[in-house]
Amino acid sequence: MSTVVLPRIMEIGGGSIVHLPRVLQSIGSKKPLIVTDKMMIQLGYLGKLQSILQDHGIESEVYADTVPEPTAVSIQSGIEKVKGGLFDAVIALGGGSPIDSAKAIAVMGKFGGTINDYRFPRQVNKQGLPIIAIPTTAGTGSECTRFTIITDEKTDEKLLCAGAGFMPIAAIIDYELTISVPARTTADTGIDAMTHAIEAYVSRKANPYSDSQAIAAMKLIGPNLRKVYHDGNNKAAREAMMLGSTLAGIAFSNASVALVHGMSRPVGAFFHVPHGLSNAMLLPAVTRFSLESAKTRYAECARALTFAKLTDNDDTAGEKLLTTLVDLNESLSVPTPAQFGMDKKHFFAVVETMAKQAEASGSPGNNPKIPTIAEMVTIYKQLWNG
């Protein structure tokens, strides 16, 4: 038995951003708060959004101080804004960070408290302000997940918050908003989406519904990830990645992520690595660790991603998955921890803490092979030793 939670409305396709007024009308919103970041202002996306709303007589206010990898402090002014204004919806515009920020602002602006009050394993099912998510990267899938991740700066810990209260009521999935995304961000967010699909498929919480979404996502992402990295103007590849990212989000929101994400969050919190990049660093090593415990499932991933032939047996497909993940990181210029500029001494000093934080997030418990703290420490160390 599975409980599936989805956005109530999804507008999908190039140019679908023009349907925002209709979406707001359908939920009875007359005064939304747009939560975004400075990049969306620079690119002109915020201006475009506001003029679409103005044309329909809808007034909006803006909170644009969200930061990459949001923190408790970075969302606080947004929460105050919600508490002080008469907003009836929150529109999230941007990549995963503005969307995650908007989710926390919509819930905490209504119910108060600190982000620690909302951390997993608590399930937040009370509805805050309705959220309309408009992603501008093909990556996090946050527009259709019941999760948000906010860093507590006091402890340098990324807190996973979960529950139906964080699920957007509507998502507008317009791939044209991703055309201007630079190659590095395209790669990082694309690998994040691919990781979501793989982890949802091998997760212990996988179910027939999430499986169908994960496989569909992999078929879209596998053949197109390199294409969009090398040519950002390839519209067909951008569209495939955008839909793949959304399907992967639906898959992991309903099956949970596993060890890669569990171990990735502490790396991001301690060393300020973009989320997709820390996933990419870990994906080959974690897949190698887990492969024997779900050989058939990983083989099916390899075939769906087109990394293996449909005729390859499970052993061959599994090996091809491992080698392709390593090759992919090279062709997408994913840096090693040293190349990224992490301090090795500091890294080795905090590996134990990172492993404990990973375990506390609950995600490693969904992995086909559930690791001990010591095994996670070994995988972290492998990032340096190759």
mmCIF file with all atom_site columns, N, CA and C in Angstrom, residues 243-287:
data_model
loop_
_atom_site.group_PDB
_atom_site.id
_atom_site.type_symbol
_atom_site.label_atom_id
_atom_site.label_alt_id
_atom_site.label_comp_id
_atom_site.label_asym_id
_atom_site.label_entity_id
_atom_site.label_seq_id
_atom_site.pdbx_PDB_ins_code
_atom_site.Cartn_x
_atom_site.Cartn_y
_atom_site.Cartn_z
_atom_site.occupancy
_atom_site.B_iso_or_equiv
_atom_site.pdbx_formal_charge
_atom_site.auth_seq_id
_atom_site.auth_comp_id
_atom_site.auth_asym_id
_atom_site.auth_atom_id
_atom_site.pdbx_PDB_model_num
ATOM 1   N N  . LEU A 1 243 ? 11.106 17.736 -17.751 1.00 0.00 ? 243 LEU A N  1
ATOM 2   C CA . LEU A 1 243 ? 10.075 16.755 -17.422 1.00 0.00 ? 243 LEU A CA 1
ATOM 3   C C  . LEU A 1 243 ? 10.677 15.613 -16.594 1.00 0.00 ? 243 LEU A C  1
ATOM 4   N N  . GLY A 1 244 ? 11.900 15.191 -16.973 1.00 0.00 ? 244 GLY A N  1
ATOM 5   C CA . GLY A 1 244 ? 12.577 14.126 -16.216 1.00 0.00 ? 244 GLY A CA 1
ATOM 6   C C  . GLY A 1 244 ? 12.794 14.518 -14.764 1.00 0.00 ? 244 GLY A C  1
ATOM 7   N N  . SER A 1 245 ? 13.180 15.777 -14.554 1.00 0.00 ? 245 SER A N  1
ATOM 8   C CA . SER A 1 245 ? 13.408 16.267 -13.197 1.00 0.00 ? 245 SER A CA 1
ATOM 9   C C  . SER A 1 245 ? 12.122 16.242 -12.366 1.00 0.00 ? 245 SER A C  1
ATOM 10  N N  . THR A 1 246 ? 11.014 16.659 -12.981 1.00 0.00 ? 246 THR A N  1
ATOM 11  C CA . THR A 1 246 ? 9.722  16.654 -12.278 1.00 0.00 ? 246 THR A CA 1
ATOM 12  C C  . THR A 1 246 ? 9.280  15.229 -11.939 1.00 0.00 ? 246 THR A C  1
ATOM 13  N N  . LEU A 1 247 ? 9.401  14.326 -12.908 1.00 0.00 ? 247 LEU A N  1
ATOM 14  C CA . LEU A 1 247 ? 9.020  12.926 -12.660 1.00 0.00 ? 247 LEU A CA 1
ATOM 15  C C  . LEU A 1 247 ? 9.900  12.297 -11.578 1.00 0.00 ? 247 LEU A C  1
ATOM 16  N N  . ALA A 1 248 ? 11.197 12.642 -11.596 1.00 0.00 ? 248 ALA A N  1
ATOM 17  C CA . ALA A 1 248 ? 12.106 12.126 -10.572 1.00 0.00 ? 248 ALA A CA 1
ATOM 18  C C  . ALA A 1 248 ? 11.722 12.675 -9.201  1.00 0.00 ? 248 ALA A C  1
ATOM 19  N N  . GLY A 1 249 ? 11.273 13.946 -9.164  1.00 0.00 ? 249 GLY A N  1
ATOM 20  C CA . GLY A 1 249 ? 10.797 14.534 -7.912  1.00 0.00 ? 249 GLY A CA 1
ATOM 21  C C  . GLY A 1 249 ? 9.572  13.810 -7.379  1.00 0.00 ? 249 GLY A C  1
ATOM 22  N N  . ILE A 1 250 ? 8.638  13.532 -8.284  1.00 0.00 ? 250 ILE A N  1
ATOM 23  C CA . ILE A 1 250 ? 7.436  12.772 -7.886  1.00 0.00 ? 250 ILE A CA 1
ATOM 24  C C  . ILE A 1 250 ? 7.849  11.396 -7.368  1.00 0.00 ? 250 ILE A C  1
ATOM 25  N N  . ALA A 1 251 ? 8.815  10.763 -8.042  1.00 0.00 ? 251 ALA A N  1
ATOM 26  C CA . ALA A 1 251 ? 9.264  9.424  -7.640  1.00 0.00 ? 251 ALA A CA 1
ATOM 27  C C  . ALA A 1 251 ? 9.845  9.431  -6.231  1.00 0.00 ? 251 ALA A C  1
ATOM 28  N N  . PHE A 1 252 ? 10.794 10.350 -5.966  1.00 0.00 ? 252 PHE A N  1
ATOM 29  C CA . PHE A 1 252 ? 11.437 10.275 -4.647  1.00 0.00 ? 252 PHE A CA 1
ATOM 30  C C  . PHE A 1 252 ? 10.556 10.851 -3.546  1.00 0.00 ? 252 PHE A C  1
ATOM 31  N N  . SER A 1 253 ? 9.642  11.753 -3.907  1.00 0.00 ? 253 SER A N  1
ATOM 32  C CA . SER A 1 253 ? 8.724  12.273 -2.895  1.00 0.00 ? 253 SER A CA 1
ATOM 33  C C  . SER A 1 253 ? 7.814  11.163 -2.380  1.00 0.00 ? 253 SER A C  1
ATOM 34  N N  . ASN A 1 254 ? 7.595  10.162 -3.219  1.00 0.00 ? 254 ASN A N  1
ATOM 35  C CA . ASN A 1 254 ? 6.692  9.065  -2.844  1.00 0.00 ? 254 ASN A CA 1
ATOM 36  C C  . ASN A 1 254 ? 7.419  7.750  -2.552  1.00 0.00 ? 254 ASN A C  1
ATOM 37  N N  . ALA A 1 255 ? 8.763  7.781  -2.604  1.00 0.00 ? 255 ALA A N  1
ATOM 38  C CA . ALA A 1 255 ? 9.530  6.575  -2.261  1.00 0.00 ? 255 ALA A CA 1
ATOM 39  C C  . ALA A 1 255 ? 10.733 6.885  -1.374  1.00 0.00 ? 255 ALA A C  1
ATOM 40  N N  . SER A 1 256 ? 11.049 8.163  -1.205  1.00 0.00 ? 256 SER A N  1
ATOM 41  C CA . SER A 1 256 ? 12.197 8.634  -0.424  1.00 0.00 ? 256 SER A CA 1
ATOM 42  C C  . SER A 1 256 ? 13.522 8.412  -1.138  1.00 0.00 ? 256 SER A C  1
ATOM 43  N N  . VAL A 1 257 ? 14.481 9.285  -0.824  1.00 0.00 ? 257 VAL A N  1
ATOM 44  C CA . VAL A 1 257 ? 15.845 9.107  -1.320  1.00 0.00 ? 257 VAL A CA 1
ATOM 45  C C  . VAL A 1 257 ? 16.585 8.183  -0.361  1.00 0.00 ? 257 VAL A C  1
ATOM 46  N N  . ALA A 1 258 ? 17.842 7.892  -0.688  1.00 0.00 ? 258 ALA A N  1
ATOM 47  C CA . ALA A 1 258 ? 18.567 6.910  0.118   1.00 0.00 ? 258 ALA A CA 1
ATOM 48  C C  . ALA A 1 258 ? 19.948 7.449  0.518   1.00 0.00 ? 258 ALA A C  1
ATOM 49  N N  . LEU A 1 259 ? 20.957 6.609  0.418   1.00 0.00 ? 259 LEU A N  1
ATOM 50  C CA . LEU A 1 259 ? 22.262 6.906  1.013   1.00 0.00 ? 259 LEU A CA 1
ATOM 51  C C  . LEU A 1 259 ? 22.988 8.092  0.377   1.00 0.00 ? 259 LEU A C  1
ATOM 52  N N  . VAL A 1 260 ? 22.895 8.251  -0.952  1.00 0.00 ? 260 VAL A N  1
ATOM 53  C CA . VAL A 1 260 ? 23.607 9.378  -1.585  1.00 0.00 ? 260 VAL A CA 1
ATOM 54  C C  . VAL A 1 260 ? 23.147 10.687 -0.957  1.00 0.00 ? 260 VAL A C  1
ATOM 55  N N  . HIS A 1 261 ? 21.838 10.882 -0.856  1.00 0.00 ? 261 HIS A N  1
ATOM 56  C CA . HIS A 1 261 ? 21.317 12.134 -0.301  1.00 0.00 ? 261 HIS A CA 1
ATOM 57  C C  . HIS A 1 261 ? 21.631 12.273 1.185   1.00 0.00 ? 261 HIS A C  1
ATOM 58  N N  . GLY A 1 262 ? 21.531 11.167 1.911   1.00 0.00 ? 262 GLY A N  1
ATOM 59  C CA . GLY A 1 262 ? 21.846 11.213 3.341   1.00 0.00 ? 262 GLY A CA 1
ATOM 60  C C  . GLY A 1 262 ? 23.259 11.709 3.582   1.00 0.00 ? 262 GLY A C  1
ATOM 61  N N  . MET A 1 263 ? 24.203 11.204 2.780   1.00 0.00 ? 263 MET A N  1
ATOM 62  C CA . MET A 1 263 ? 25.613 11.579 2.952   1.00 0.00 ? 263 MET A CA 1
ATOM 63  C C  . MET A 1 263 ? 25.945 12.916 2.287   1.00 0.00 ? 263 MET A C  1
ATOM 64  N N  . SER A 1 264 ? 25.159 13.298 1.299   1.00 0.00 ? 264 SER A N  1
ATOM 65  C CA . SER A 1 264 ? 25.419 14.518 0.538   1.00 0.00 ? 264 SER A CA 1
ATOM 66  C C  . SER A 1 264 ? 25.109 15.779 1.349   1.00 0.00 ? 264 SER A C  1
ATOM 67  N N  . ARG A 1 265 ? 24.022 15.736 2.137   1.00 0.00 ? 265 ARG A N  1
ATOM 68  C CA . ARG A 1 265 ? 23.595 16.943 2.859   1.00 0.00 ? 265 ARG A CA 1
ATOM 69  C C  . ARG A 1 265 ? 24.670 17.477 3.810   1.00 0.00 ? 265 ARG A C  1
ATOM 70  N N  . PRO A 1 266 ? 25.318 16.613 4.638   1.00 0.00 ? 266 PRO A N  1
ATOM 71  C CA . PRO A 1 266 ? 26.364 17.146 5.527   1.00 0.00 ? 266 PRO A CA 1
ATOM 72  C C  . PRO A 1 266 ? 27.554 17.740 4.764   1.00 0.00 ? 266 PRO A C  1
ATOM 73  N N  . VAL A 1 267 ? 27.917 17.159 3.635   1.00 0.00 ? 267 VAL A N  1
ATOM 74  C CA . VAL A 1 267 ? 29.014 17.719 2.823   1.00 0.00 ? 267 VAL A CA 1
ATOM 75  C C  . VAL A 1 267 ? 28.641 19.138 2.386   1.00 0.00 ? 267 VAL A C  1
ATOM 76  N N  . GLY A 1 268 ? 27.376 19.292 1.956   1.00 0.00 ? 268 GLY A N  1
ATOM 77  C CA . GLY A 1 268 ? 26.896 20.615 1.549   1.00 0.00 ? 268 GLY A CA 1
ATOM 78  C C  . GLY A 1 268 ? 26.918 21.606 2.697   1.00 0.00 ? 268 GLY A C  1
ATOM 79  N N  . ALA A 1 269 ? 26.503 21.144 3.884   1.00 0.00 ? 269 ALA A N  1
ATOM 80  C CA . ALA A 1 269 ? 26.416 22.054 5.035   1.00 0.00 ? 269 ALA A CA 1
ATOM 81  C C  . ALA A 1 269 ? 27.800 22.468 5.535   1.00 0.00 ? 269 ALA A C  1
ATOM 82  N N  . PHE A 1 270 ? 28.720 21.526 5.639   1.00 0.00 ? 270 PHE A N  1
ATOM 83  C CA . PHE A 1 270 ? 30.056 21.828 6.175   1.00 0.00 ? 270 PHE A CA 1
ATOM 84  C C  . PHE A 1 270 ? 30.947 22.575 5.184   1.00 0.00 ? 270 PHE A C  1
ATOM 85  N N  . PHE A 1 271 ? 30.820 22.228 3.888   1.00 0.00 ? 271 PHE A N  1
ATOM 86  C CA . PHE A 1 271 ? 31.790 22.755 2.917   1.00 0.00 ? 271 PHE A CA 1
ATOM 87  C C  . PHE A 1 271 ? 31.150 23.623 1.829   1.00 0.00 ? 271 PHE A C  1
ATOM 88  N N  . HIS A 1 272 ? 29.866 23.943 2.008   1.00 0.00 ? 272 HIS A N  1
ATOM 89  C CA . HIS A 1 272 ? 29.152 24.851 1.094   1.00 0.00 ? 272 HIS A CA 1
ATOM 90  C C  . HIS A 1 272 ? 29.269 24.399 -0.360  1.00 0.00 ? 272 HIS A C  1
ATOM 91  N N  . VAL A 1 273 ? 29.064 23.098 -0.543  1.00 0.00 ? 273 VAL A N  1
ATOM 92  C CA . VAL A 1 273 ? 29.064 22.515 -1.889  1.00 0.00 ? 273 VAL A CA 1
ATOM 93  C C  . VAL A 1 273 ? 27.626 22.529 -2.394  1.00 0.00 ? 273 VAL A C  1
ATOM 94  N N  . PRO A 1 274 ? 27.370 23.004 -3.628  1.00 0.00 ? 274 PRO A N  1
ATOM 95  C CA . PRO A 1 274 ? 26.007 22.913 -4.177  1.00 0.00 ? 274 PRO A CA 1
ATOM 96  C C  . PRO A 1 274 ? 25.492 21.472 -4.101  1.00 0.00 ? 274 PRO A C  1
ATOM 97  N N  . HIS A 1 275 ? 24.220 21.336 -3.795  1.00 0.00 ? 275 HIS A N  1
ATOM 98  C CA . HIS A 1 275 ? 23.634 20.019 -3.503  1.00 0.00 ? 275 HIS A CA 1
ATOM 99  C C  . HIS A 1 275 ? 23.854 18.992 -4.620  1.00 0.00 ? 275 HIS A C  1
ATOM 100 N N  . GLY A 1 276 ? 23.620 19.387 -5.868  1.00 0.00 ? 276 GLY A N  1
ATOM 101 C CA . GLY A 1 276 ? 23.799 18.440 -6.972  1.00 0.00 ? 276 GLY A CA 1
ATOM 102 C C  . GLY A 1 276 ? 25.234 17.992 -7.114  1.00 0.00 ? 276 GLY A C  1
ATOM 103 N N  . LEU A 1 277 ? 26.158 18.887 -6.797  1.00 0.00 ? 277 LEU A N  1
ATOM 104 C CA . LEU A 1 277 ? 27.583 18.590 -6.915  1.00 0.00 ? 277 LEU A CA 1
ATOM 105 C C  . LEU A 1 277 ? 28.025 17.582 -5.848  1.00 0.00 ? 277 LEU A C  1
ATOM 106 N N  . SER A 1 278 ? 27.547 17.752 -4.609  1.00 0.00 ? 278 SER A N  1
ATOM 107 C CA . SER A 1 278 ? 27.916 16.780 -3.569  1.00 0.00 ? 278 SER A CA 1
ATOM 108 C C  . SER A 1 278 ? 27.283 15.422 -3.866  1.00 0.00 ? 278 SER A C  1
ATOM 109 N N  . ASN A 1 279 ? 26.091 15.412 -4.472  1.00 0.00 ? 279 ASN A N  1
ATOM 110 C CA . ASN A 1 279 ? 25.500 14.146 -4.928  1.00 0.00 ? 279 ASN A CA 1
ATOM 111 C C  . ASN A 1 279 ? 26.396 13.473 -5.967  1.00 0.00 ? 279 ASN A C  1
ATOM 112 N N  . ALA A 1 280 ? 26.849 14.281 -6.932  1.00 0.00 ? 280 ALA A N  1
ATOM 113 C CA . ALA A 1 280 ? 27.674 13.752 -8.020  1.00 0.00 ? 280 ALA A CA 1
ATOM 114 C C  . ALA A 1 280 ? 28.973 13.148 -7.488  1.00 0.00 ? 280 ALA A C  1
ATOM 115 N N  . MET A 1 281 ? 29.582 13.822 -6.509  1.00 0.00 ? 281 MET A N  1
ATOM 116 C CA . MET A 1 281 ? 30.817 13.310 -5.914  1.00 0.00 ? 281 MET A CA 1
ATOM 117 C C  . MET A 1 281 ? 30.605 11.932 -5.276  1.00 0.00 ? 281 MET A C  1
ATOM 118 N N  . LEU A 1 282 ? 29.433 11.753 -4.670  1.00 0.00 ? 282 LEU A N  1
ATOM 119 C CA . LEU A 1 282 ? 29.162 10.528 -3.904  1.00 0.00 ? 282 LEU A CA 1
ATOM 120 C C  . LEU A 1 282 ? 28.540 9.395  -4.719  1.00 0.00 ? 282 LEU A C  1
ATOM 121 N N  . LEU A 1 283 ? 27.856 9.741  -5.807  1.00 0.00 ? 283 LEU A N  1
ATOM 122 C CA . LEU A 1 283 ? 27.033 8.745  -6.519  1.00 0.00 ? 283 LEU A CA 1
ATOM 123 C C  . LEU A 1 283 ? 27.808 7.489  -6.953  1.00 0.00 ? 283 LEU A C  1
ATOM 124 N N  . PRO A 1 284 ? 29.005 7.610  -7.580  1.00 0.00 ? 284 PRO A N  1
ATOM 125 C CA . PRO A 1 284 ? 29.706 6.387  -7.985  1.00 0.00 ? 284 PRO A CA 1
ATOM 126 C C  . PRO A 1 284 ? 30.077 5.488  -6.799  1.00 0.00 ? 284 PRO A C  1
ATOM 127 N N  . ALA A 1 285 ? 30.623 6.084  -5.727  1.00 0.00 ? 285 ALA A N  1
ATOM 128 C CA . ALA A 1 285 ? 31.070 5.294  -4.573  1.00 0.00 ? 285 ALA A CA 1
ATOM 129 C C  . ALA A 1 285 ? 29.898 4.626  -3.846  1.00 0.00 ? 285 ALA A C  1
ATOM 130 N N  . VAL A 1 286 ? 28.806 5.359  -3.689  1.00 0.00 ? 286 VAL A N  1
ATOM 131 C CA . VAL A 1 286 ? 27.635 4.798  -3.000  1.00 0.00 ? 286 VAL A CA 1
ATOM 132 C C  . VAL A 1 286 ? 26.998 3.689  -3.848  1.00 0.00 ? 286 VAL A C  1
ATOM 133 N N  . THR A 1 287 ? 26.968 3.886  -5.169  1.00 0.00 ? 287 THR A N  1
ATOM 134 C CA . THR A 1 287 ? 26.402 2.854  -6.055  1.00 0.00 ? 287 THR A CA 1
ATOM 135 C C  . THR A 1 287 ? 27.243 1.576  -5.966  1.00 0.00 ? 287 THR A C  1
#
